[in-house]
Amino acid sequence: MKKKSPVYGVIFLFKYLRDQTPTTPEAPIDGTYDKTAPENLFFAAQTIQNACGTQAILSVILNQDSASSTPYPIDIGDELRSFKDFTTGFPADLRGEALSNSETVRTAHNAFARASPFVDETVRTARDEEGDVYHFIGYTAVNGTLYELDGLQPYPISHGECDAEGFPEKVIGVLQRRIARYPEGETRFNLMAVVRDLRARAREIGDVEMLEREQRKRRAWDWENTLRRSNFVGFIGEVMKGVVGMKEKEGKFDEWVQKAKGETERRLRR
């Protein structure tokens, strides 16, 4: 009896090399373009520059919502279900436009943006353009085929036959071939798996300890995301003004400054 895999797909982060992009839409460097992909395969062109991570996640979960792809279909919710049904049959470019205009997706994406009063992410300088560019893509098995879903490519890329059980082993070979195209010593890669919610598994087998551990993780994640969305610059400024005012009132401001300078010098020497 085959073991049912809880891995829906993987998200691969890598340094984008322009010279490894095919000059013609006829064939990718690895795999083959599936120009007649099944209608139920969700594939969208990327139309927003800084949303490749969000799009890679959607490329996995929107293809793992039915029993034909996985033994544990993902409940994508009413809004994403409505979006997927609405865009079924759209070409990749129109799907990409629809995705960029989705208020639900935009709100979720922006909810994880880091707040900063000093950085405008909509403005890119010449230095930004010259720097390294990194890109997210998704890999998942749909209808018995392993697909590479990259919104910068003209079509989904097929890497051959693959079912849900064999996906973890099959995708390793694909990733190894991709990494081998980089110069020796290049290590700037990241791989994240999209897996079944472990809370559901814990409830099925009655593992109270696992369930509590997973619930603690999510409480910690909620707190971290709340901090990420918060801008503490104003708060820190007010605290500093309060401390300075207190030291001046006590007549110890200069002494406090000199003591801080001395401590800084000691740390630098150490």
GROMACS .gro file of C-alpha atoms in nm:
model
  270
    1MET     CA    1   0.000   0.000   0.000
    2LYS     CA    2   0.142   0.337  -0.102
    3LYS     CA    3   0.189   0.601   0.163
    4LYS     CA    4  -0.025   0.909   0.104
    5SER     CA    5   0.199   1.212   0.079
    6PRO     CA    6   0.098   1.522   0.277
    7VAL     CA    7   0.315   1.743   0.049
    8TYR     CA    8   0.101   1.947  -0.189
    9GLY     CA    9   0.393   2.117  -0.361
   10VAL     CA   10   0.710   2.316  -0.303
   11ILE     CA   11   0.807   2.682  -0.340
   12PHE     CA   12   1.160   2.734  -0.472
   13LEU     CA   13   1.350   3.061  -0.426
   14PHE     CA   14   1.656   3.124  -0.641
   15LYS     CA   15   1.871   3.396  -0.792
   16TYR     CA   16   1.726   3.489  -1.129
   17LEU     CA   17   1.976   3.455  -1.411
   18ARG     CA   18   1.866   3.633  -1.724
   19ASP     CA   19   2.111   3.444  -1.943
   20GLN     CA   20   1.936   3.119  -1.849
   21THR     CA   21   1.604   3.238  -1.987
   22PRO     CA   22   1.515   3.081  -2.324
   23THR     CA   23   1.536   3.326  -2.613
   24THR     CA   24   1.240   3.159  -2.786
   25PRO     CA   25   0.908   3.034  -2.647
   26GLU     CA   26   0.959   2.694  -2.808
   27ALA     CA   27   1.136   2.510  -2.525
   28PRO     CA   28   1.255   2.575  -2.169
   29ILE     CA   29   1.601   2.474  -2.050
   30ASP     CA   30   1.456   2.175  -1.863
   31GLY     CA   31   1.125   1.999  -1.918
   32THR     CA   32   0.875   2.085  -2.193
   33TYR     CA   33   0.617   2.360  -2.234
   34ASP     CA   34   0.265   2.223  -2.197
   35LYS     CA   35   0.087   2.442  -2.451
   36THR     CA   36  -0.229   2.232  -2.422
   37ALA     CA   37  -0.243   2.213  -2.042
   38PRO     CA   38  -0.572   2.082  -1.898
   39GLU     CA   39  -0.837   2.343  -1.826
   40ASN     CA   40  -0.838   2.265  -1.454
   41LEU     CA   41  -0.466   2.354  -1.423
   42PHE     CA   42  -0.434   2.700  -1.269
   43PHE     CA   43  -0.148   2.891  -1.431
   44ALA     CA   44  -0.124   3.271  -1.439
   45ALA     CA   45   0.128   3.509  -1.592
   46GLN     CA   46   0.304   3.730  -1.338
   47THR     CA   47   0.202   4.092  -1.388
   48ILE     CA   48   0.319   4.242  -1.055
   49GLN     CA   49   0.694   4.268  -0.995
   50ASN     CA   50   0.712   4.198  -0.621
   51ALA     CA   51   0.436   3.937  -0.589
   52CYS     CA   52   0.609   3.622  -0.714
   53GLY     CA   53   0.603   3.463  -0.367
   54THR     CA   54   0.228   3.510  -0.329
   55GLN     CA   55   0.171   3.386  -0.684
   56ALA     CA   56   0.386   3.076  -0.625
   57ILE     CA   57   0.181   2.983  -0.319
   58LEU     CA   58  -0.144   3.031  -0.510
   59SER     CA   59  -0.007   2.823  -0.797
   60VAL     CA   60   0.022   2.531  -0.556
   61ILE     CA   61  -0.292   2.560  -0.343
   62LEU     CA   62  -0.527   2.643  -0.633
   63ASN     CA   63  -0.415   2.320  -0.800
   64GLN     CA   64  -0.454   2.106  -0.488
   65ASP     CA   65  -0.820   2.167  -0.409
   66SER     CA   66  -0.967   1.850  -0.558
   67ALA     CA   67  -0.938   1.475  -0.506
   68SER     CA   68  -0.797   1.435  -0.858
   69SER     CA   69  -0.469   1.593  -0.744
   70THR     CA   70  -0.437   1.497  -0.378
   71PRO     CA   71  -0.585   1.257  -0.125
   72TYR     CA   72  -0.627   1.557   0.108
   73PRO     CA   73  -0.792   1.837  -0.096
   74ILE     CA   74  -0.730   2.191   0.033
   75ASP     CA   75  -1.036   2.391   0.132
   76ILE     CA   76  -0.950   2.716  -0.049
   77GLY     CA   77  -1.257   2.899   0.079
   78ASP     CA   78  -1.543   3.070  -0.099
   79GLU     CA   79  -1.352   3.374  -0.231
   80LEU     CA   80  -1.064   3.182  -0.388
   81ARG     CA   81  -1.309   2.920  -0.517
   82SER     CA   82  -1.513   3.193  -0.683
   83PHE     CA   83  -1.197   3.347  -0.832
   84LYS     CA   84  -1.074   3.014  -0.968
   85ASP     CA   85  -1.413   2.927  -1.118
   86PHE     CA   86  -1.440   3.273  -1.274
   87THR     CA   87  -1.097   3.251  -1.440
   88THR     CA   88  -1.127   2.891  -1.561
   89GLY     CA   89  -1.060   2.892  -1.932
   90PHE     CA   90  -0.880   3.227  -1.925
   91PRO     CA   91  -0.541   3.248  -2.100
   92ALA     CA   92  -0.242   3.297  -1.866
   93ASP     CA   93  -0.214   3.671  -1.927
   94LEU     CA   94  -0.580   3.739  -1.843
   95ARG     CA   95  -0.555   3.518  -1.537
   96GLY     CA   96  -0.255   3.724  -1.428
   97GLU     CA   97  -0.450   4.047  -1.474
   98ALA     CA   98  -0.743   3.906  -1.278
   99LEU     CA   99  -0.508   3.799  -1.002
  100SER     CA  100  -0.348   4.143  -0.979
  101ASN     CA  101  -0.696   4.300  -0.956
  102SER     CA  102  -0.820   4.067  -0.683
  103GLU     CA  103  -0.888   4.266  -0.367
  104THR     CA  104  -0.873   3.947  -0.157
  105VAL     CA  105  -0.526   3.852  -0.284
  106ARG     CA  106  -0.397   4.211  -0.263
  107THR     CA  107  -0.514   4.249   0.097
  108ALA     CA  108  -0.356   3.918   0.202
  109HIS     CA  109  -0.028   4.003   0.025
  110ASN     CA  110  -0.006   4.352   0.176
  111ALA     CA  111  -0.084   4.218   0.524
  112PHE     CA  112   0.267   4.072   0.534
  113ALA     CA  113   0.447   4.383   0.413
  114ARG     CA  114   0.700   4.528   0.654
  115ALA     CA  115   0.604   4.878   0.768
  116SER     CA  116   0.874   5.143   0.724
  117PRO     CA  117   0.847   5.523   0.703
  118PHE     CA  118   1.182   5.539   0.521
  119VAL     CA  119   1.136   5.290   0.236
  120ASP     CA  120   0.903   5.328  -0.060
  121GLU     CA  121   0.886   4.986  -0.223
  122THR     CA  122   0.715   5.132  -0.531
  123VAL     CA  123   1.028   5.329  -0.622
  124ARG     CA  124   1.328   5.141  -0.763
  125THR     CA  125   1.664   5.311  -0.813
  126ALA     CA  126   1.939   5.231  -1.062
  127ARG     CA  127   2.126   5.056  -0.782
  128ASP     CA  128   1.823   4.835  -0.717
  129GLU     CA  129   1.810   4.739  -1.084
  130GLU     CA  130   2.179   4.646  -1.083
  131GLY     CA  131   2.149   4.427  -0.774
  132ASP     CA  132   2.070   4.056  -0.756
  133VAL     CA  133   1.713   3.959  -0.839
  134TYR     CA  134   1.547   3.662  -0.668
  135HIS     CA  135   1.240   3.477  -0.784
  136PHE     CA  136   0.983   3.233  -0.641
  137ILE     CA  137   0.825   2.953  -0.844
  138GLY     CA  138   0.600   2.663  -0.757
  139TYR     CA  139   0.619   2.290  -0.831
  140THR     CA  140   0.317   2.063  -0.790
  141ALA     CA  141   0.164   1.747  -0.936
  142VAL     CA  142  -0.162   1.792  -1.127
  143ASN     CA  143  -0.350   1.522  -1.319
  144GLY     CA  144  -0.054   1.283  -1.292
  145THR     CA  145   0.204   1.534  -1.420
  146LEU     CA  146   0.474   1.726  -1.236
  147TYR     CA  147   0.440   2.093  -1.329
  148GLU     CA  148   0.676   2.385  -1.283
  149LEU     CA  149   0.460   2.697  -1.251
  150ASP     CA  150   0.657   3.013  -1.317
  151GLY     CA  151   0.458   3.325  -1.403
  152LEU     CA  152   0.752   3.462  -1.603
  153GLN     CA  153   0.734   3.170  -1.847
  154PRO     CA  154   0.483   3.165  -2.135
  155TYR     CA  155   0.339   2.822  -2.041
  156PRO     CA  156   0.343   2.576  -1.751
  157ILE     CA  157   0.643   2.344  -1.776
  158SER     CA  158   0.589   1.969  -1.762
  159HIS     CA  159   0.852   1.745  -1.602
  160GLY     CA  160   0.683   1.416  -1.684
  161GLU     CA  161   0.451   1.173  -1.517
  162CYS     CA  162   0.411   1.210  -1.141
  163ASP     CA  163   0.140   1.133  -0.889
  164ALA     CA  164   0.089   1.275  -0.541
  165GLU     CA  165   0.274   0.987  -0.373
  166GLY     CA  166   0.581   1.016  -0.595
  167PHE     CA  167   0.600   1.396  -0.598
  168PRO     CA  168   0.855   1.449  -0.316
  169GLU     CA  169   1.110   1.215  -0.477
  170LYS     CA  170   1.045   1.330  -0.835
  171VAL     CA  171   1.080   1.701  -0.761
  172ILE     CA  172   1.420   1.650  -0.596
  173GLY     CA  173   1.574   1.548  -0.927
  174VAL     CA  174   1.422   1.850  -1.105
  175LEU     CA  175   1.560   2.087  -0.842
  176GLN     CA  176   1.903   1.925  -0.849
  177ARG     CA  177   1.927   1.979  -1.224
  178ARG     CA  178   1.825   2.342  -1.185
  179ILE     CA  179   2.079   2.409  -0.908
  180ALA     CA  180   2.351   2.238  -1.116
  181ARG     CA  181   2.319   2.516  -1.376
  182TYR     CA  182   2.463   2.768  -1.129
  183PRO     CA  183   2.833   2.831  -1.066
  184GLU     CA  184   2.997   2.597  -0.817
  185GLY     CA  185   2.964   2.730  -0.463
  186GLU     CA  186   2.635   2.913  -0.520
  187THR     CA  187   2.422   2.848  -0.210
  188ARG     CA  188   2.156   3.119  -0.226
  189PHE     CA  189   1.855   2.893  -0.261
  190ASN     CA  190   1.555   2.829  -0.039
  191LEU     CA  191   1.296   2.553  -0.056
  192MET     CA  192   0.965   2.557   0.128
  193ALA     CA  193   0.710   2.277   0.127
  194VAL     CA  194   0.336   2.335   0.119
  195VAL     CA  195   0.204   2.059   0.342
  196ARG     CA  196  -0.120   1.949   0.498
  197ASP     CA  197  -0.219   2.129   0.817
  198LEU     CA  198  -0.067   1.923   1.099
  199ARG     CA  199  -0.354   2.025   1.327
  200ALA     CA  200  -0.591   1.819   1.111
  201ARG     CA  201  -0.357   1.520   1.137
  202ALA     CA  202  -0.330   1.563   1.515
  203ARG     CA  203  -0.708   1.565   1.553
  204GLU     CA  204  -0.742   1.251   1.338
  205ILE     CA  205  -0.501   1.048   1.549
  206GLY     CA  206  -0.593   1.212   1.880
  207ASP     CA  207  -0.245   1.352   1.946
  208VAL     CA  208  -0.319   1.625   2.201
  209GLU     CA  209   0.049   1.720   2.242
  210MET     CA  210   0.098   1.772   1.867
  211LEU     CA  211  -0.222   1.976   1.844
  212GLU     CA  212  -0.116   2.205   2.128
  213ARG     CA  213   0.232   2.245   1.976
  214GLU     CA  214   0.085   2.347   1.639
  215GLN     CA  215  -0.158   2.588   1.804
  216ARG     CA  216   0.131   2.750   1.993
  217LYS     CA  217   0.317   2.793   1.664
  218ARG     CA  218   0.024   2.976   1.511
  219ARG     CA  219  -0.016   3.205   1.809
  220ALA     CA  220   0.353   3.292   1.776
  221TRP     CA  221   0.315   3.349   1.401
  222ASP     CA  222   0.016   3.579   1.460
  223TRP     CA  223   0.222   3.786   1.705
  224GLU     CA  224   0.522   3.802   1.471
  225ASN     CA  225   0.304   3.914   1.181
  226THR     CA  226   0.142   4.181   1.397
  227LEU     CA  227   0.486   4.317   1.487
  228ARG     CA  228   0.597   4.304   1.123
  229ARG     CA  229   0.303   4.520   1.018
  230SER     CA  230   0.365   4.775   1.294
  231ASN     CA  231   0.577   5.088   1.268
  232PHE     CA  232   0.753   5.155   1.600
  233VAL     CA  233   0.956   5.457   1.490
  234GLY     CA  234   0.714   5.707   1.641
  235PHE     CA  235   0.694   5.512   1.966
  236ILE     CA  236   1.074   5.486   1.993
  237GLY     CA  237   1.106   5.860   1.926
  238GLU     CA  238   0.863   5.946   2.204
  239VAL     CA  239   1.044   5.713   2.447
  240MET     CA  240   1.376   5.879   2.364
  241LYS     CA  241   1.231   6.225   2.415
  242GLY     CA  242   1.089   6.117   2.749
  243VAL     CA  243   1.422   5.973   2.868
  244VAL     CA  244   1.616   6.284   2.756
  245GLY     CA  245   1.366   6.510   2.930
  246MET     CA  246   1.396   6.310   3.250
  247LYS     CA  247   1.778   6.321   3.244
  248GLU     CA  248   1.779   6.698   3.179
  249LYS     CA  249   1.538   6.754   3.467
  250GLU     CA  250   1.769   6.557   3.697
  251GLY     CA  251   2.071   6.752   3.568
  252LYS     CA  252   2.239   6.428   3.458
  253PHE     CA  253   2.208   6.455   3.080
  254ASP     CA  254   2.578   6.521   3.008
  255GLU     CA  255   2.684   6.252   3.253
  256TRP     CA  256   2.444   6.005   3.089
  257VAL     CA  257   2.580   6.085   2.741
  258GLN     CA  258   2.944   6.047   2.848
  259LYS     CA  259   2.869   5.717   3.020
  260ALA     CA  260   2.699   5.588   2.703
  261LYS     CA  261   3.000   5.694   2.492
  262GLY     CA  262   3.236   5.514   2.728
  263GLU     CA  263   3.029   5.196   2.716
  264THR     CA  264   3.024   5.209   2.335
  265GLU     CA  265   3.403   5.248   2.321
  266ARG     CA  266   3.451   4.952   2.557
  267ARG     CA  267   3.229   4.733   2.340
  268LEU     CA  268   3.417   4.833   2.026
  269ARG     CA  269   3.754   4.750   2.187
  270ARG     CA  270   3.621   4.418   2.312
   0.00000   0.00000   0.00000
